[in-house]
């Protein structure tokens, strides 16, 4: 009877924390979409909304950290339950960083609005943002459902993001070499592309954490990870 | 008597975990120095050493995570002790990412060795690396000594890193506009500068965590944080 009571109190706590993660995830998803949208449409108002919204995301992470610590102290969960709570802390940390990247993208909107437009990259940037947002959504769904297969699927999709980033990198180099007046805009756009690529890496880390929660072990390290796409030296003859 | 026994077992566990953090920190410090050194001297052998060494750093983080989870489960620490262990998890996570950045810098050594040299930036990159390494060293010392003042000092020094990064960003723009053959090398060097600047941000986050461990509350958010230095649009007339 008493044990029953303890178990359900813990479950309630865990569910409350998970609800906060889902809420935080929804805000970060919106920040990714709005951040890239503000940039592509040079929408300063939307960019400001994303910047202001990051504070709410940061506060939620703080709250999740506190609730997790409180739950651990109060319920002293063992093995699997503890693993879930520690994973939640990691997920919240990654979400906070994805939110930061989205904010940084939005912050460049005002800079890019002053610079000459670069043709062709907007569509790819928008698609990258949309794809990363979908990856994040599936990661959170996989977390709630403890669905390792869906999380593995997310991990595999990161390659597409990397490929799009790689294509953009070459495109920016070409634009810069063709006309030096493109250089500043391309430097900023390149930053943005890299930020989205990094968001993809972070979401992939989150998906790996979900596999860990669902199965008890991390997935095999077979994905082509992180900062490996941009080592092209390109044809230097301008 | 029994309580005495529990307390010291916990203290022993915590000390073991702290020792691992210090070891991990030492490896990351070396990776920062060796990473920037390999780059500046185009030393492919040293670069390979940094790349290979990152695996050891990642494994240490994994081990720290496991030990921390084991200690929480076994000792069920309350309030302050729990705060320290959860902070240790965050510190280990940040260290792992700083190590990743150092590895990424080393990885570009081989690319840069093929490209035309850019005058002037090497000295600044090296200094940035050295300064971030010193910041990290002080952060770890502050953690061990629970020295909030030293940690606050680290937080303030991040501004210098940001200023050096900002100066480099303008320098690279100028080089690229002067001669399109500089573009590819400058793109890579810019990445490296940005990576070091991000390492500075991560170490600053760690120092904030140390203030939290030492005082029980996070420092005031008064530092100029993160990705704010590079919003220059520069004179576009090439």
Coordinates of C-alpha atoms in Angstrom, one line a residue:
Chain A
X1 CA 0.0 0.0 0.0
X2 CA 2.7 2.4 1.1
X3 CA 4.9 1.4 -1.8
X4 CA 2.0 1.9 -4.2
X5 CA 1.7 5.4 -2.9
X6 CA 5.4 6.2 -3.4
X7 CA 5.3 4.8 -7.0
X8 CA 2.4 6.9 -8.1
X9 CA 3.7 10.1 -6.5
X10 CA 6.9 9.5 -8.5
X11 CA 5.0 8.8 -11.6
X12 CA 3.0 12.0 -11.2
X13 CA 6.3 14.0 -10.7
X14 CA 7.8 12.4 -13.8
X15 CA 4.7 13.1 -15.9
X16 CA 4.8 16.7 -14.8
X17 CA 8.4 17.0 -15.8
X18 CA 7.7 15.3 -19.2
X19 CA 4.8 17.7 -19.8
X20 CA 7.3 20.6 -19.3
X21 CA 9.7 19.1 -21.7
X22 CA 6.9 18.7 -24.3
X23 CA 5.9 22.3 -23.8
X24 CA 9.5 23.5 -24.0
X25 CA 9.9 21.4 -27.2
X26 CA 6.8 23.0 -28.8
X27 CA 8.2 26.5 -28.1
X28 CA 11.6 25.5 -29.6
X29 CA 9.9 24.0 -32.7
X30 CA 8.1 27.3 -33.2
X31 CA 11.3 29.3 -32.7
X32 CA 13.0 27.2 -35.4
X33 CA 10.2 27.8 -37.9
X34 CA 9.7 31.5 -37.0
X35 CA 13.5 32.1 -36.9
X36 CA 14.1 30.9 -40.4
X37 CA 10.8 32.4 -41.7
X38 CA 11.7 35.8 -40.3
X39 CA 15.1 35.6 -42.0
X40 CA 13.8 34.5 -45.4
X41 CA 11.0 37.1 -45.4
X42 CA 13.2 39.8 -43.7
X43 CA 10.4 40.1 -41.1
X44 CA 11.9 42.2 -38.3
X45 CA 8.8 41.9 -36.2
X46 CA 8.8 38.1 -36.2
X47 CA 12.5 38.1 -35.5
X48 CA 11.9 40.2 -32.4
X49 CA 9.2 37.8 -31.3
X50 CA 11.7 34.9 -31.6
X51 CA 14.3 36.8 -29.6
X52 CA 11.9 37.7 -26.8
X53 CA 10.5 34.2 -26.7
X54 CA 13.9 32.7 -25.9
X55 CA 13.6 34.0 -22.4
X56 CA 10.6 31.8 -21.8
X57 CA 12.5 28.8 -23.1
X58 CA 15.4 29.5 -20.8
X59 CA 13.1 29.9 -17.8
X60 CA 11.4 26.5 -18.6
X61 CA 14.8 24.8 -18.7
X62 CA 15.5 26.3 -15.2
X63 CA 12.2 25.0 -14.0
X64 CA 12.7 21.6 -15.4
X65 CA 16.2 21.4 -13.7
X66 CA 14.6 22.4 -10.4
X67 CA 11.7 19.9 -10.6
X68 CA 14.1 17.1 -11.6
X69 CA 16.4 17.8 -8.7
X70 CA 13.4 18.0 -6.4
X71 CA 12.0 14.7 -7.6
X72 CA 15.4 13.0 -7.3
X73 CA 15.8 14.3 -3.7
X74 CA 12.2 13.5 -2.7
X75 CA 11.6 10.2 -4.4
X76 CA 15.2 8.8 -4.6
X77 CA 14.3 6.9 -7.9
X78 CA 16.4 3.8 -8.7
X79 CA 18.0 2.7 -12.0
X80 CA 15.5 3.0 -14.9
X81 CA 13.6 5.9 -13.3
X82 CA 16.8 7.7 -12.4
X83 CA 18.0 7.2 -16.0
X84 CA 14.8 8.8 -17.4
X85 CA 15.2 11.9 -15.1
X86 CA 18.8 12.4 -15.9
X87 CA 18.0 12.0 -19.6
X88 CA 15.3 14.6 -19.2
X89 CA 17.9 17.0 -17.9
X90 CA 20.0 16.4 -21.0
X91 CA 17.1 16.8 -23.3
X92 CA 16.2 20.1 -21.6
X93 CA 19.8 21.3 -22.0
X94 CA 19.9 20.4 -25.7
X95 CA 16.5 22.1 -26.3
X96 CA 17.8 25.2 -24.6
X97 CA 20.7 25.3 -27.1
X98 CA 18.6 24.7 -30.1
X99 CA 16.5 27.6 -28.9
X100 CA 19.6 29.7 -28.7
X101 CA 20.5 28.9 -32.3
X102 CA 17.0 29.8 -33.4
X103 CA 17.4 33.1 -31.6
X104 CA 20.8 33.7 -33.2
X105 CA 19.3 33.1 -36.6
X106 CA 16.5 35.6 -35.9
X107 CA 19.0 38.1 -34.7
X108 CA 20.7 38.2 -38.1
X109 CA 17.4 39.2 -39.9
X110 CA 18.0 42.9 -39.3
X111 CA 21.6 42.6 -40.5
X112 CA 20.6 40.7 -43.7
X113 CA 17.8 43.2 -44.4
X114 CA 20.5 45.8 -45.0
X115 CA 22.6 43.7 -47.3
X116 CA 22.2 42.8 -51.0
X117 CA 20.1 39.7 -51.4
X118 CA 21.7 36.4 -52.4
X119 CA 19.6 34.4 -54.8
X120 CA 18.9 30.7 -54.3
X121 CA 19.8 30.1 -50.7
X122 CA 16.5 31.1 -49.0
X123 CA 14.6 28.1 -50.2
X124 CA 17.3 25.7 -48.9
X125 CA 17.6 27.5 -45.6
X126 CA 13.8 27.4 -45.2
X127 CA 13.7 23.7 -46.0
X128 CA 16.6 22.9 -43.6
X129 CA 14.7 24.7 -40.8
X130 CA 11.5 22.8 -41.6
X131 CA 13.3 19.5 -41.7
X132 CA 15.0 20.1 -38.3
X133 CA 11.7 21.1 -36.8
X134 CA 10.2 17.9 -38.0
X135 CA 13.1 15.9 -36.6
X136 CA 12.6 17.6 -33.3
X137 CA 8.9 16.9 -33.3
X138 CA 9.5 13.2 -34.0
X139 CA 12.2 13.1 -31.3
X140 CA 9.8 14.4 -28.7
X141 CA 7.0 12.0 -29.9
X142 CA 9.6 9.2 -29.7
X143 CA 10.5 10.2 -26.1
X144 CA 6.9 10.2 -24.9
X145 CA 6.1 6.9 -26.6
X146 CA 9.6 5.4 -25.7
X147 CA 9.8 4.6 -29.4
X148 CA 13.5 3.7 -30.2
X149 CA 12.7 3.0 -33.9
X150 CA 11.3 6.5 -34.5
X151 CA 14.3 8.0 -32.7
X152 CA 16.7 5.9 -34.9
X153 CA 14.8 7.3 -38.0
X154 CA 15.6 10.9 -36.8
X155 CA 19.2 10.0 -36.4
X156 CA 19.4 8.9 -40.0
X157 CA 17.7 12.0 -41.3
X158 CA 20.5 14.2 -40.1
X159 CA 22.5 13.3 -43.2
X160 CA 20.1 15.2 -45.4
X161 CA 20.6 18.3 -43.3
X162 CA 24.3 17.9 -43.6
X163 CA 24.1 17.5 -47.4
X164 CA 22.0 20.6 -47.7
X165 CA 24.5 22.5 -45.6
X166 CA 27.3 21.3 -47.7
X167 CA 25.6 22.4 -51.0
X168 CA 25.0 25.8 -49.5
X169 CA 28.6 26.2 -48.4
X170 CA 29.8 25.6 -52.0
X171 CA 27.1 28.0 -53.3
X172 CA 28.2 30.7 -51.0
X173 CA 31.9 30.3 -52.0
X174 CA 30.9 30.7 -55.6
X175 CA 28.8 33.8 -55.0
X176 CA 31.6 35.4 -53.1
X177 CA 34.2 34.6 -55.7
X178 CA 31.9 35.9 -58.5
X179 CA 31.4 39.3 -56.8
X180 CA 33.1 40.6 -53.7
X181 CA 30.0 42.7 -52.9
X182 CA 28.3 39.3 -52.0
X183 CA 30.9 38.5 -49.4
X184 CA 29.4 40.1 -46.3
X185 CA 25.9 38.7 -46.9
X186 CA 27.3 35.3 -47.7
X187 CA 29.3 35.3 -44.5
X188 CA 26.1 35.9 -42.5
X189 CA 24.0 33.4 -44.5
X190 CA 26.8 30.8 -44.0
X191 CA 26.6 31.3 -40.3
X192 CA 22.9 30.7 -40.4
X193 CA 23.3 27.6 -42.5
X194 CA 25.9 26.3 -40.0
X195 CA 23.6 27.1 -37.1
X196 CA 20.8 25.1 -38.6
X197 CA 23.2 22.2 -39.3
X198 CA 24.2 22.4 -35.6
X199 CA 20.6 22.3 -34.6
X200 CA 20.3 19.1 -36.5
X201 CA 23.3 17.7 -34.6
X202 CA 21.7 18.6 -31.3
X203 CA 18.4 17.1 -32.2
X204 CA 20.3 14.0 -33.3
X205 CA 22.0 13.9 -29.8
X206 CA 18.5 14.2 -28.3
X207 CA 17.3 11.3 -30.4
X208 CA 20.2 9.2 -29.2
X209 CA 19.2 10.0 -25.7
X210 CA 15.7 8.9 -26.4
X211 CA 17.1 5.6 -27.7
X212 CA 18.9 5.3 -24.5
X213 CA 15.8 5.9 -22.4
X214 CA 13.8 3.4 -24.5
X215 CA 16.3 0.6 -24.7
X216 CA 18.8 1.2 -21.9
X217 CA 21.8 1.6 -24.2
X218 CA 23.0 4.2 -26.6
X219 CA 22.7 3.6 -30.4
X220 CA 25.7 2.4 -32.3
X221 CA 28.0 5.3 -33.3
X222 CA 27.6 4.7 -37.0
X223 CA 26.2 8.0 -38.2
X224 CA 28.4 10.5 -39.9
X225 CA 28.5 13.0 -37.1
X226 CA 28.9 16.7 -36.7
X227 CA 31.3 19.0 -38.4
X228 CA 32.5 17.0 -41.3
X229 CA 30.8 18.3 -44.4
X230 CA 32.6 21.6 -45.0
X231 CA 36.1 20.5 -45.6
X232 CA 36.0 21.4 -49.2
X233 CA 38.8 23.5 -50.5
X234 CA 36.9 24.4 -53.7
X235 CA 38.4 25.6 -56.9
X236 CA 40.2 28.7 -56.0
X237 CA 40.5 30.3 -59.4
X238 CA 38.0 33.1 -58.9
Chain B
X1 CA 27.8 6.4 13.8
X2 CA 25.9 5.0 11.0
X3 CA 25.2 8.5 9.6
X4 CA 28.9 9.3 9.9
X5 CA 29.6 6.2 7.7
X6 CA 27.0 7.2 5.1
X7 CA 28.4 10.8 4.9
X8 CA 31.9 9.7 4.3
X9 CA 31.0 7.1 1.7
X10 CA 29.2 9.9 -0.1
X11 CA 32.1 12.2 0.2
X12 CA 34.4 9.6 -1.2
X13 CA 32.1 9.1 -4.2
X14 CA 31.9 12.8 -4.8
X15 CA 35.7 13.2 -4.6
X16 CA 36.1 10.4 -7.1
X17 CA 33.8 12.1 -9.5
X18 CA 35.5 15.4 -9.0
X19 CA 38.8 13.8 -9.7
X20 CA 37.4 12.6 -13.0
X21 CA 36.2 16.0 -13.9
X22 CA 39.6 17.5 -13.2
X23 CA 41.2 14.8 -15.3
X24 CA 38.8 15.4 -18.1
X25 CA 39.4 19.2 -17.8
X26 CA 43.1 18.7 -18.1
X27 CA 42.7 16.7 -21.3
X28 CA 40.4 19.3 -22.7
X29 CA 42.9 22.1 -21.8
X30 CA 45.6 20.2 -23.7
X31 CA 43.2 19.7 -26.7
X32 CA 42.6 23.5 -26.9
X33 CA 46.3 24.3 -26.8
X34 CA 47.3 21.4 -29.2
X35 CA 44.3 22.1 -31.5
X36 CA 45.2 25.8 -32.1
X37 CA 48.9 24.9 -32.1
X38 CA 48.5 22.3 -34.8
X39 CA 46.5 24.7 -36.9
X40 CA 48.9 27.6 -36.6
X41 CA 52.0 25.5 -37.3
X42 CA 50.1 23.3 -39.9
X43 CA 51.2 20.3 -37.8
X44 CA 49.2 17.3 -39.2
X45 CA 50.6 14.9 -36.7
X46 CA 49.6 17.0 -33.7
X47 CA 46.2 17.5 -35.3
X48 CA 45.7 13.8 -35.5
X49 CA 46.7 13.4 -31.9
X50 CA 44.0 15.9 -30.9
X51 CA 41.4 14.0 -33.0
X52 CA 42.3 10.7 -31.5
X53 CA 42.3 12.1 -28.0
X54 CA 38.7 13.3 -28.2
X55 CA 37.6 9.7 -27.8
X56 CA 39.2 9.5 -24.4
X57 CA 37.4 12.7 -23.4
X58 CA 34.1 11.4 -24.6
X59 CA 34.6 8.1 -22.7
X60 CA 35.4 10.1 -19.5
X61 CA 32.1 12.0 -19.8
X62 CA 30.3 8.7 -20.1
X63 CA 32.0 7.4 -17.0
X64 CA 31.3 10.6 -15.0
X65 CA 27.6 10.3 -16.0
X66 CA 27.5 6.7 -14.8
X67 CA 29.3 7.4 -11.6
X68 CA 27.0 10.4 -10.8
X69 CA 23.9 8.3 -11.5
X70 CA 25.3 5.5 -9.3
X71 CA 26.1 7.9 -6.5
X72 CA 22.6 9.5 -6.6
X73 CA 20.9 6.1 -6.6
X74 CA 23.1 4.7 -3.8
X75 CA 23.5 7.7 -1.5
X76 CA 20.3 9.7 -2.2
X77 CA 22.0 13.0 -1.5
X78 CA 19.9 15.9 -0.4
X79 CA 19.8 19.6 -1.5
X80 CA 23.4 21.0 -1.6
X81 CA 25.0 17.6 -2.3
X82 CA 22.5 16.9 -5.0
X83 CA 23.1 20.3 -6.5
X84 CA 26.9 19.6 -6.7
X85 CA 26.4 16.3 -8.5
X86 CA 23.9 17.7 -11.0
X87 CA 26.3 20.6 -11.6
X88 CA 29.1 18.1 -12.2
X89 CA 26.9 16.5 -14.9
X90 CA 26.5 19.9 -16.6
X91 CA 30.2 20.6 -16.3
X92 CA 31.1 17.3 -17.9
X93 CA 28.6 18.0 -20.7
X94 CA 30.2 21.4 -21.4
X95 CA 33.7 20.0 -21.2
X96 CA 32.7 17.4 -23.8
X97 CA 31.6 20.1 -26.1
X98 CA 34.7 22.2 -25.7
X99 CA 36.6 19.1 -26.5
X100 CA 34.5 18.7 -29.7
X101 CA 35.3 22.2 -30.8
X102 CA 39.0 21.6 -30.2
X103 CA 38.8 18.5 -32.3
X104 CA 37.0 20.4 -35.1
X105 CA 39.8 23.0 -35.1
X106 CA 42.4 20.3 -35.4
X107 CA 40.4 18.7 -38.2
X108 CA 40.8 21.9 -40.3
X109 CA 44.5 21.8 -40.1
X110 CA 44.8 19.5 -43.1
X111 CA 42.4 21.7 -45.1
X112 CA 44.3 24.9 -44.3
X113 CA 47.6 23.3 -45.1
X114 CA 46.4 23.2 -48.7
X115 CA 45.3 26.8 -48.9
X116 CA 47.2 30.0 -49.3
X117 CA 48.3 31.5 -46.0
X118 CA 46.4 34.5 -44.5
X119 CA 48.8 36.9 -42.8
X120 CA 48.1 38.2 -39.3
X121 CA 45.4 35.9 -38.0
X122 CA 47.6 33.1 -36.6
X123 CA 48.8 35.1 -33.7
X124 CA 45.3 36.2 -32.6
X125 CA 43.9 32.6 -33.0
X126 CA 46.8 31.3 -30.9
X127 CA 46.2 33.9 -28.2
X128 CA 42.5 33.3 -28.2
X129 CA 43.2 29.6 -27.6
X130 CA 45.6 30.3 -24.9
X131 CA 43.2 32.6 -23.1
X132 CA 40.3 30.2 -23.3
X133 CA 42.5 27.4 -21.9
X134 CA 43.5 29.7 -19.0
X135 CA 39.8 30.5 -18.4
X136 CA 39.1 26.8 -18.3
X137 CA 41.9 26.1 -15.9
X138 CA 40.7 28.8 -13.5
X139 CA 37.1 27.5 -13.8
X140 CA 38.2 24.1 -12.7
X141 CA 40.4 25.5 -9.9
X142 CA 37.4 27.6 -8.8
X143 CA 35.2 24.5 -8.8
X144 CA 37.6 22.5 -6.6
X145 CA 38.0 25.5 -4.2
X146 CA 34.3 26.5 -4.4
X147 CA 35.7 30.0 -5.2
X148 CA 32.9 32.1 -6.6
X149 CA 35.2 35.2 -7.0
X150 CA 37.6 33.4 -9.3
X151 CA 34.6 32.0 -11.3
X152 CA 33.2 35.6 -11.7
X153 CA 36.6 36.7 -12.9
X154 CA 36.5 34.1 -15.7
X155 CA 33.0 35.2 -16.6
X156 CA 34.3 38.8 -17.1
X157 CA 37.3 37.7 -19.2
X158 CA 35.0 36.3 -21.9
X159 CA 34.6 39.8 -23.3
X160 CA 38.2 39.8 -24.4
X161 CA 37.7 36.6 -26.4
X162 CA 34.7 38.2 -28.0
X163 CA 36.6 41.3 -28.9
X164 CA 39.4 39.3 -30.5
X165 CA 36.9 37.3 -32.5
X166 CA 35.2 40.5 -33.7
X167 CA 38.5 42.0 -34.8
X168 CA 39.3 38.8 -36.7
X169 CA 35.9 38.8 -38.4
X170 CA 36.5 42.3 -39.8
X171 CA 40.1 41.3 -40.8
X172 CA 38.8 38.2 -42.8
X173 CA 36.2 40.3 -44.6
X174 CA 38.9 42.7 -45.7
X175 CA 41.2 39.9 -46.9
X176 CA 38.4 38.4 -48.9
X177 CA 37.4 41.6 -50.5
X178 CA 41.0 42.5 -51.4
X179 CA 41.6 39.2 -53.2
X180 CA 39.0 36.5 -54.0
X181 CA 41.7 33.9 -53.8
X182 CA 41.7 34.4 -50.0
X183 CA 38.0 33.5 -49.7
X184 CA 38.2 29.8 -49.0
X185 CA 41.0 30.1 -46.5
X186 CA 39.2 32.9 -44.7
X187 CA 36.0 31.0 -44.5
X188 CA 37.8 28.1 -42.8
X189 CA 39.8 30.5 -40.5
X190 CA 36.6 32.3 -39.6
X191 CA 35.0 29.0 -38.6
X192 CA 38.0 28.4 -36.3
X193 CA 37.8 31.8 -34.8
X194 CA 34.0 31.3 -34.2
X195 CA 34.7 27.9 -32.6
X196 CA 37.2 29.4 -30.1
X197 CA 34.7 32.1 -29.3
X198 CA 32.1 29.4 -28.7
X199 CA 34.5 27.6 -26.4
X200 CA 34.8 30.8 -24.5
X201 CA 31.0 30.9 -24.1
X202 CA 30.9 27.3 -22.9
X203 CA 33.7 27.9 -20.3
X204 CA 31.7 31.0 -19.2
X205 CA 28.6 28.8 -18.7
X206 CA 30.8 26.4 -16.7
X207 CA 32.0 29.3 -14.5
X208 CA 28.4 30.3 -13.9
X209 CA 27.7 26.8 -12.8
X210 CA 30.7 27.0 -10.4
X211 CA 29.3 30.2 -8.9
X212 CA 26.0 28.3 -8.4
X213 CA 27.8 25.4 -6.7
X214 CA 29.7 27.8 -4.5
X215 CA 26.9 30.2 -3.6
X216 CA 23.6 28.4 -4.2
X217 CA 22.5 30.9 -6.9
X218 CA 23.4 31.7 -10.4
X219 CA 25.3 35.0 -11.1
X220 CA 23.5 38.0 -12.3
X221 CA 22.9 37.9 -16.1
X222 CA 24.9 41.0 -16.8
X223 CA 27.6 39.8 -19.2
X224 CA 27.3 40.4 -22.9
X225 CA 26.5 36.8 -23.9
X226 CA 27.1 34.7 -26.9
X227 CA 26.6 35.5 -30.5
X228 CA 26.5 39.2 -30.5
X229 CA 29.8 40.4 -31.8
X230 CA 29.6 39.7 -35.5
X231 CA 26.7 41.7 -36.6
X232 CA 28.8 44.1 -38.5
X233 CA 27.8 44.8 -42.1
X234 CA 31.2 46.3 -43.0
X235 CA 31.8 48.6 -45.9
X236 CA 30.8 46.7 -48.9
X237 CA 32.6 48.7 -51.5
X238 CA 35.3 46.1 -52.3

